[in-house]
Amino acid sequence: MSTPNLDLLEIAADAGFRRVVLDIEHNGYDADRREALVVAARGLGLAVCAKIEAPEPVWVQRAVDLGVDAVILPHVGRLAEAEAALAACKFPPLGTRSYAAGRSARFKAPDDDYFARQNREVLCLPMIETAEAFDDAEALLASPLVDGIFVGPFDLALTRGRTTYGFVDGDRADIARLAALAQAAGKPWWMPTWRPEEQAFVRDHGAAVRVVAAEHQLLSLGLKQVLDTLVY
Amino acid sequence: MSTPNLDLLEIAADAGFRRVVLDIEHNGYDADRREALVVAARGLGLAVCAKIEAPEPVWVQRAVDLGVDAVILPHVGRLAEAEAALAACKFPPLGTRSYAAGRSARFKAPDDDYFARQNREVLCLPMIETAEAFDDAEALLASPLVDGIFVGPFDLALTRGRTTYGFVDGDRADIARLAALAQAAGKPWWMPTWRPEEQAFVRDHGAAVRVVAAEHQLLSLGLKQVLDTLVY
Amino acid sequence: MSTPNLDLLEIAADAGFRRVVLDIEHNGYDADRREALVVAARGLGLAVCAKIEAPEPVWVQRAVDLGVDAVILPHVGRLAEAEAALAACKFPPLGTRSYAAGRSARFKAPDDDYFARQNREVLCLPMIETAEAFDDAEALLASPLVDGIFVGPFDLALTRGRTTYGFVDGDRADIARLAALAQAAGKPWWMPTWRPEEQAFVRDHGAAVRVVAAEHQLLSLGLKQVLDTLVY
Amino acid sequence: MSTPNLDLLEIAADAGFRRVVLDIEHNGYDADRREALVVAARGLGLAVCAKIEAPEPVWVQRAVDLGVDAVILPHVGRLAEAEAALAACKFPPLGTRSYAAGRSARFKAPDDDYFARQNREVLCLPMIETAEAFDDAEALLASPLVDGIFVGPFDLALTRGRTTYGFVDGDRADIARLAALAQAAGKPWWMPTWRPEEQAFVRDHGAAVRVVAAEHQLLSLGLKQVLDTLVY
Amino acid sequence: MSTPNLDLLEIAADAGFRRVVLDIEHNGYDADRREALVVAARGLGLAVCAKIEAPEPVWVQRAVDLGVDAVILPHVGRLAEAEAALAACKFPPLGTRSYAAGRSARFKAPDDDYFARQNREVLCLPMIETAEAFDDAEALLASPLVDGIFVGPFDLALTRGRTTYGFVDGDRADIARLAALAQAAGKPWWMPTWRPEEQAFVRDHGAAVRVVAAEHQLLSLGLKQVLDTLVY
Amino acid sequence: MSTPNLDLLEIAADAGFRRVVLDIEHNGYDADRREALVVAARGLGLAVCAKIEAPEPVWVQRAVDLGVDAVILPHVGRLAEAEAALAACKFPPLGTRSYAAGRSARFKAPDDDYFARQNREVLCLPMIETAEAFDDAEALLASPLVDGIFVGPFDLALTRGRTTYGFVDGDRADIARLAALAQAAGKPWWMPTWRPEEQAFVRDHGAAVRVVAAEHQLLSLGLKQVLDTLVY
């Protein structure tokens, strides 16, 4: 979702969707409305995945404090540079996440299993969308802080030296390599896929989750259909 | 609730509350946050009762369009004056509610039973808190537009000529009369009750719902307890 | 538009739309965001038509103060009851609109033609969506305060005794009568039309403006198309 | 103030202003920001006067619940039509104001003097800006619900048949008559005055309060001064 | 405070509180509402202490631009890593704070003493809640950029290898060490203390300020008390 | 602009201004209102220049995603430290900007020239307001990532060891040196100038753009003029 649209949330839940990705990175809605989206989505039975602003601890901490189910870190580079941000997803001793006596703890004192349970349940998914992360993907996947990867095909194409993303041979080879590394590491990989051929390809390469609809795309598709059927 | 506080909503749902009353009349939060409260509350399994701004069709329409479970109309006077507002709670032919292709219809075209179901399920509860409504309570309860009454003891005391509300004999007599009328009409009556003696009294007089906590009261009670136990 | 979505505004302007209808009646976004929509839409070259909360002077005044191009008054009844609201669209001596030294005056002192120009350019369009307005449509169209009518087919069907709106014979007869009255009065009529057969019908009956797309519909259409083409 | 601008509030308080008029009628900022303005203004020692949306009980009630010091009712007509709105400013038995256990009561149970004190301290000021109110000004001033009047010279000129407000003879005669009536009734009168000649005139006619600055005017004056002194 | 609740602010001021800590770190309310809180709190005579998002210059700058009385920096590590953030609290030549011609300067040109006065009056308080900061506490307290420390007992327990914070021996020893270091440096130390035994302990160890109430705790305490006394 | 004031935007556009600088650094308005400003300003034909929060990639990315015409980076130090932030202004292969399928791409798939066109048209302007940047100005201006510089005279004076900014000899010498370097590099330089002597000086030294009005200054100037002409 690219706007804090509660209507779309309800429409999507009714249509059978099970997960929603908040694209905070490129949109960044207000704190009030971000909180409203998370609370409402959980109430509607949708898992909430936050694509955060940047791969830094401050943004990870804000997402986990809201109680999201997964943190997607954009523009991650090599493991060594990303480690501080990745660590902010997990409580000590595994990481450095700070305890907040709020929404993510259901406004209650933590029980004995709270810290371990959160570390297990809140997924940490670095995006692989820079040439640096692509080169270091094996190390990233091996890190105990990382629960899986989220492939960002557009920026990956640009930073890997292609002029744009067109699901061409080079794109497919890169995606296939990441899929193989993820499977070797025994961890899931996710990817956004707008076109049928992308959807078939990533399914065949074992993607755990496919993100298949974007808000602007829905509006544009809907508008196109209205104009196509308009009687002048 | 007197502020659009999603935290309180979650705390209350976890504590076992089943209904929340939005006091829009005296607070009137922004449209965005009102919508967030309703969507979140329903997701959390809480019924949402909106005490609206005034007994006029425009405010009723806005509440039902949000998809609330009950509309509480403050400062209702005699039935004849209130009828336009009460009618706005129910679709034709019973009333005059306008159809909105939005949240209250789950963003879908209405099925065959939609209008009848909404008329049945969304409660219309005029408040009895003016001398005029008190005098006309029997007629109000007899109206097919009315599903029950909500007693407003504070304003009722003032408009009935008492200097304040103190749960004194006059207050109790008024409440008992309304309880008897409601039971005679076979319709429920609700009332806010902050004190144990009020709670026992209205339970014994057959109140269907007791509103037992107000946001400011919770903060003040909590603050008092902190100061009482503070080690100086 | 049913949400204050600036993205949709830009997408629609790029797609060649020339007018946007803000459905404040059934949604009622915050003042800040309503103002942002109006300023942005005008900047994008879109005429802004505000379907306001209710047929009362207070809501008309707020819309004209924002500087909209047309005010659409929902749930108008007979002319005699609606006259106060209609009058609030026009400055004296024609009506009772209050002068605001703000957005609608471009933050400047009014020039000699200002009041006449505003009365001419800002359209006052009562909706015909109740049986009372339908019966009194000739008088409404004859009023010098009225610049045209906006047909509300759904509520019209309900208040005229049909169980829902289905573009059936009764619906078509009502629309045709209103079209004939508008043409006789030499004033435009507008109508929302989602289906090709409606679009052809209202075009053939001389509608000046057809509203052809609703935000929820676009999202639902778009989502349906995504799911239809999804490769599982 | 025409926008919810906390900066202007602090600048004005520092410059020695003692009162601020919120022009909710023509602007209508969000509930959150309106509340912020009132709380901040009171903290800064500024009296808060709310020019409300319309002369109806619902808008009066919202203003007094916020804890403002004066309610200014626009577009009042004859006393008989305005009486319901004026009454909403005062608690029973004088009026019909509803008790709210919130901001206006400092979040506490009311003490013995609370209702009388509020009736005394929160001013009710109908605007005289329609021909009807002008004709009925003596009766309005005689009402025990009314604490004084606020002259609206612009709309008054329009509704009294002049083409605009220019502080011409007709304008001055109307203002002088209202001043005389207010003094005869022993109640204050207020007026906005942007020009020196207006300021001298209303001072000489005994105005209790002169509103001397408007937000847009300040920005325009400031901008003009910048451009006048700009070195090209 | 964990939500931007102006009601709680007024209730707390009336109850005699003198300071309010905005927990921006774990909550992060919108810019509008943050500004409203600061302006209102100062008006109410409450000192405003901002626990900011992260120990980085950008967050410090935003807090000091708002005109807060103290900046509390969470998750500080060793002095060398924190120095850039600490320096952003103080104008040159002591630090690197940027001059803003806005709220923190009362919207006026700075007088001769302005920069020195701000450096003196706006407190810079790093939190000691990581093992690194705990180890480097003496150096942090010796820095001329630092005006005192704020102990974060929960995260301190986790990062020092304890499974949770329980005010056990290890917790007490850590707190006592920090208290001794602060006293040796002649600088104040602050700490949040919810329980009587904590309150007594930190008082006996010379804490300058004890934070004794949290918003969620107040709501939960209040709710518990309502349920405890409820008559079923 | 220091507040998200759409009124000021329209007043300025009408007064003939062609550019607006959003001072996000010292004010930081909400995401909703920032977006509204950008969309409205572009609609009004004003170029939008965003002075962002800090010289870090995350803030640059948010500004370019909004579709601004220029990014002004405050508190830049030496080129080596600023390079990551500067690179975030430009798409690969020149920089590291991430592609967002949203506002900055007009919600459409990118055409062949999109990446090159954005790199050409969206200006990257580091501020020279620290001693480090002043020392490294030649290198900064030589970077292919940099399109020009924005001089920050106030902080520059402080960090260069002067007690304040007074447009004294030292200030003028620093500005003249930067002007000469910019001209040597063939790139424009911009500067805020409130006083006539500053305006003449920077014009004579070839500044490309002079920022000549600030919102608080306008309000204060306007208020002063009102008080100066007030008839007591």
Tab-separated table of C-alpha atoms in Angstrom, chain B residues 2-5 7-8 11-12 15 17 27 30 33 193-197 199-200 203 210 212-227 229-232, chain E residues 2-5 7-8 11-12 15 17 27 30 33 193-197 199-200 203 210 212-227 229-232:
chain	number	residue	atom	x	y	z
B	2	SER	CA	-13.191	10.944	24.637
B	3	THR	CA	-10.021	10.884	22.542
B	4	PRO	CA	-9.225	8.801	19.443
B	5	ASN	CA	-6.907	6.554	21.439
B	7	ASP	CA	-4.052	2.152	22.699
B	8	LEU	CA	-7.015	2.376	25.049
B	11	ILE	CA	-6.212	-2.358	26.332
B	12	ALA	CA	-9.997	-2.433	26.775
B	15	ALA	CA	-9.499	-6.574	29.464
B	17	PHE	CA	-14.803	-5.188	27.261
B	27	ASN	CA	-15.176	15.787	21.699
B	30	ASP	CA	-11.114	14.257	13.174
B	33	ARG	CA	-9.178	9.148	13.368
B	193	THR	CA	-22.791	4.293	35.782
B	194	TRP	CA	-19.554	5.258	37.484
B	195	ARG	CA	-20.400	4.365	41.083
B	196	PRO	CA	-21.149	0.961	42.642
B	197	GLU	CA	-24.524	2.121	43.970
B	199	GLN	CA	-24.356	0.023	39.012
B	200	ALA	CA	-26.416	-2.015	41.438
B	203	ARG	CA	-28.811	-3.689	37.197
B	210	ARG	CA	-24.046	-0.333	31.635
B	212	VAL	CA	-18.788	1.729	33.331
B	213	ALA	CA	-15.588	3.547	32.431
B	214	ALA	CA	-14.694	6.930	30.949
B	215	GLU	CA	-11.294	7.820	29.596
B	216	HIS	CA	-10.665	10.888	31.766
B	217	GLN	CA	-11.820	9.016	34.805
B	218	LEU	CA	-9.331	6.216	34.068
B	219	LEU	CA	-6.447	8.660	33.736
B	220	SER	CA	-7.442	10.493	36.889
B	221	LEU	CA	-7.941	7.287	38.851
B	222	GLY	CA	-4.597	5.987	37.643
B	223	LEU	CA	-2.844	9.246	38.465
B	224	LYS	CA	-4.371	9.362	41.909
B	225	GLN	CA	-3.199	5.818	42.598
B	226	VAL	CA	0.343	6.711	41.496
B	227	LEU	CA	0.411	9.727	43.786
B	229	THR	CA	1.590	5.177	46.575
B	230	LEU	CA	4.444	7.553	45.746
B	231	VAL	CA	7.438	7.386	48.077
B	232	TYR	CA	8.605	10.952	48.605
E	2	SER	CA	3.070	7.859	24.844
E	3	THR	CA	0.260	9.520	22.898
E	4	PRO	CA	-0.169	13.201	22.001
E	5	ASN	CA	-2.917	13.590	24.599
E	7	ASP	CA	-6.182	16.101	28.080
E	8	LEU	CA	-3.600	14.138	30.053
E	11	ILE	CA	-4.879	16.723	34.084
E	12	ALA	CA	-1.219	16.245	35.032
E	15	ALA	CA	-2.391	17.449	39.694
E	17	PHE	CA	3.271	17.632	38.019
E	27	ASN	CA	5.798	6.224	19.743
E	30	ASP	CA	2.990	13.461	14.095
E	33	ARG	CA	0.724	17.155	17.428
E	193	THR	CA	10.463	4.411	38.798
E	194	TRP	CA	7.065	2.748	38.837
E	195	ARG	CA	7.298	0.857	42.141
E	196	PRO	CA	7.574	2.195	45.715
E	197	GLU	CA	10.786	0.257	46.362
E	199	GLN	CA	11.237	5.193	44.268
E	200	ALA	CA	12.760	4.872	47.713
E	203	ARG	CA	15.649	8.865	46.200
E	210	ARG	CA	12.034	10.558	39.210
E	212	VAL	CA	6.710	8.187	38.200
E	213	ALA	CA	3.807	7.696	35.813
E	214	ALA	CA	3.344	6.316	32.306
E	215	GLU	CA	0.238	6.799	30.231
E	216	HIS	CA	-0.509	3.123	29.562
E	217	GLN	CA	0.068	2.321	33.189
E	218	LEU	CA	-2.456	5.001	34.205
E	219	LEU	CA	-5.092	3.645	31.841
E	220	SER	CA	-4.474	0.081	32.972
E	221	LEU	CA	-4.479	1.021	36.646
E	222	GLY	CA	-7.684	3.000	36.178
E	223	LEU	CA	-9.340	0.191	34.255
E	224	LYS	CA	-8.346	-2.354	36.859
E	225	GLN	CA	-9.823	-0.197	39.605
E	226	VAL	CA	-13.102	0.142	37.665
E	227	LEU	CA	-13.337	-3.624	37.216
E	229	THR	CA	-15.210	-2.150	42.134
E	230	LEU	CA	-17.745	-3.132	39.481
E	231	VAL	CA	-21.060	-4.447	40.777
E	232	TYR	CA	-22.083	-7.307	38.543
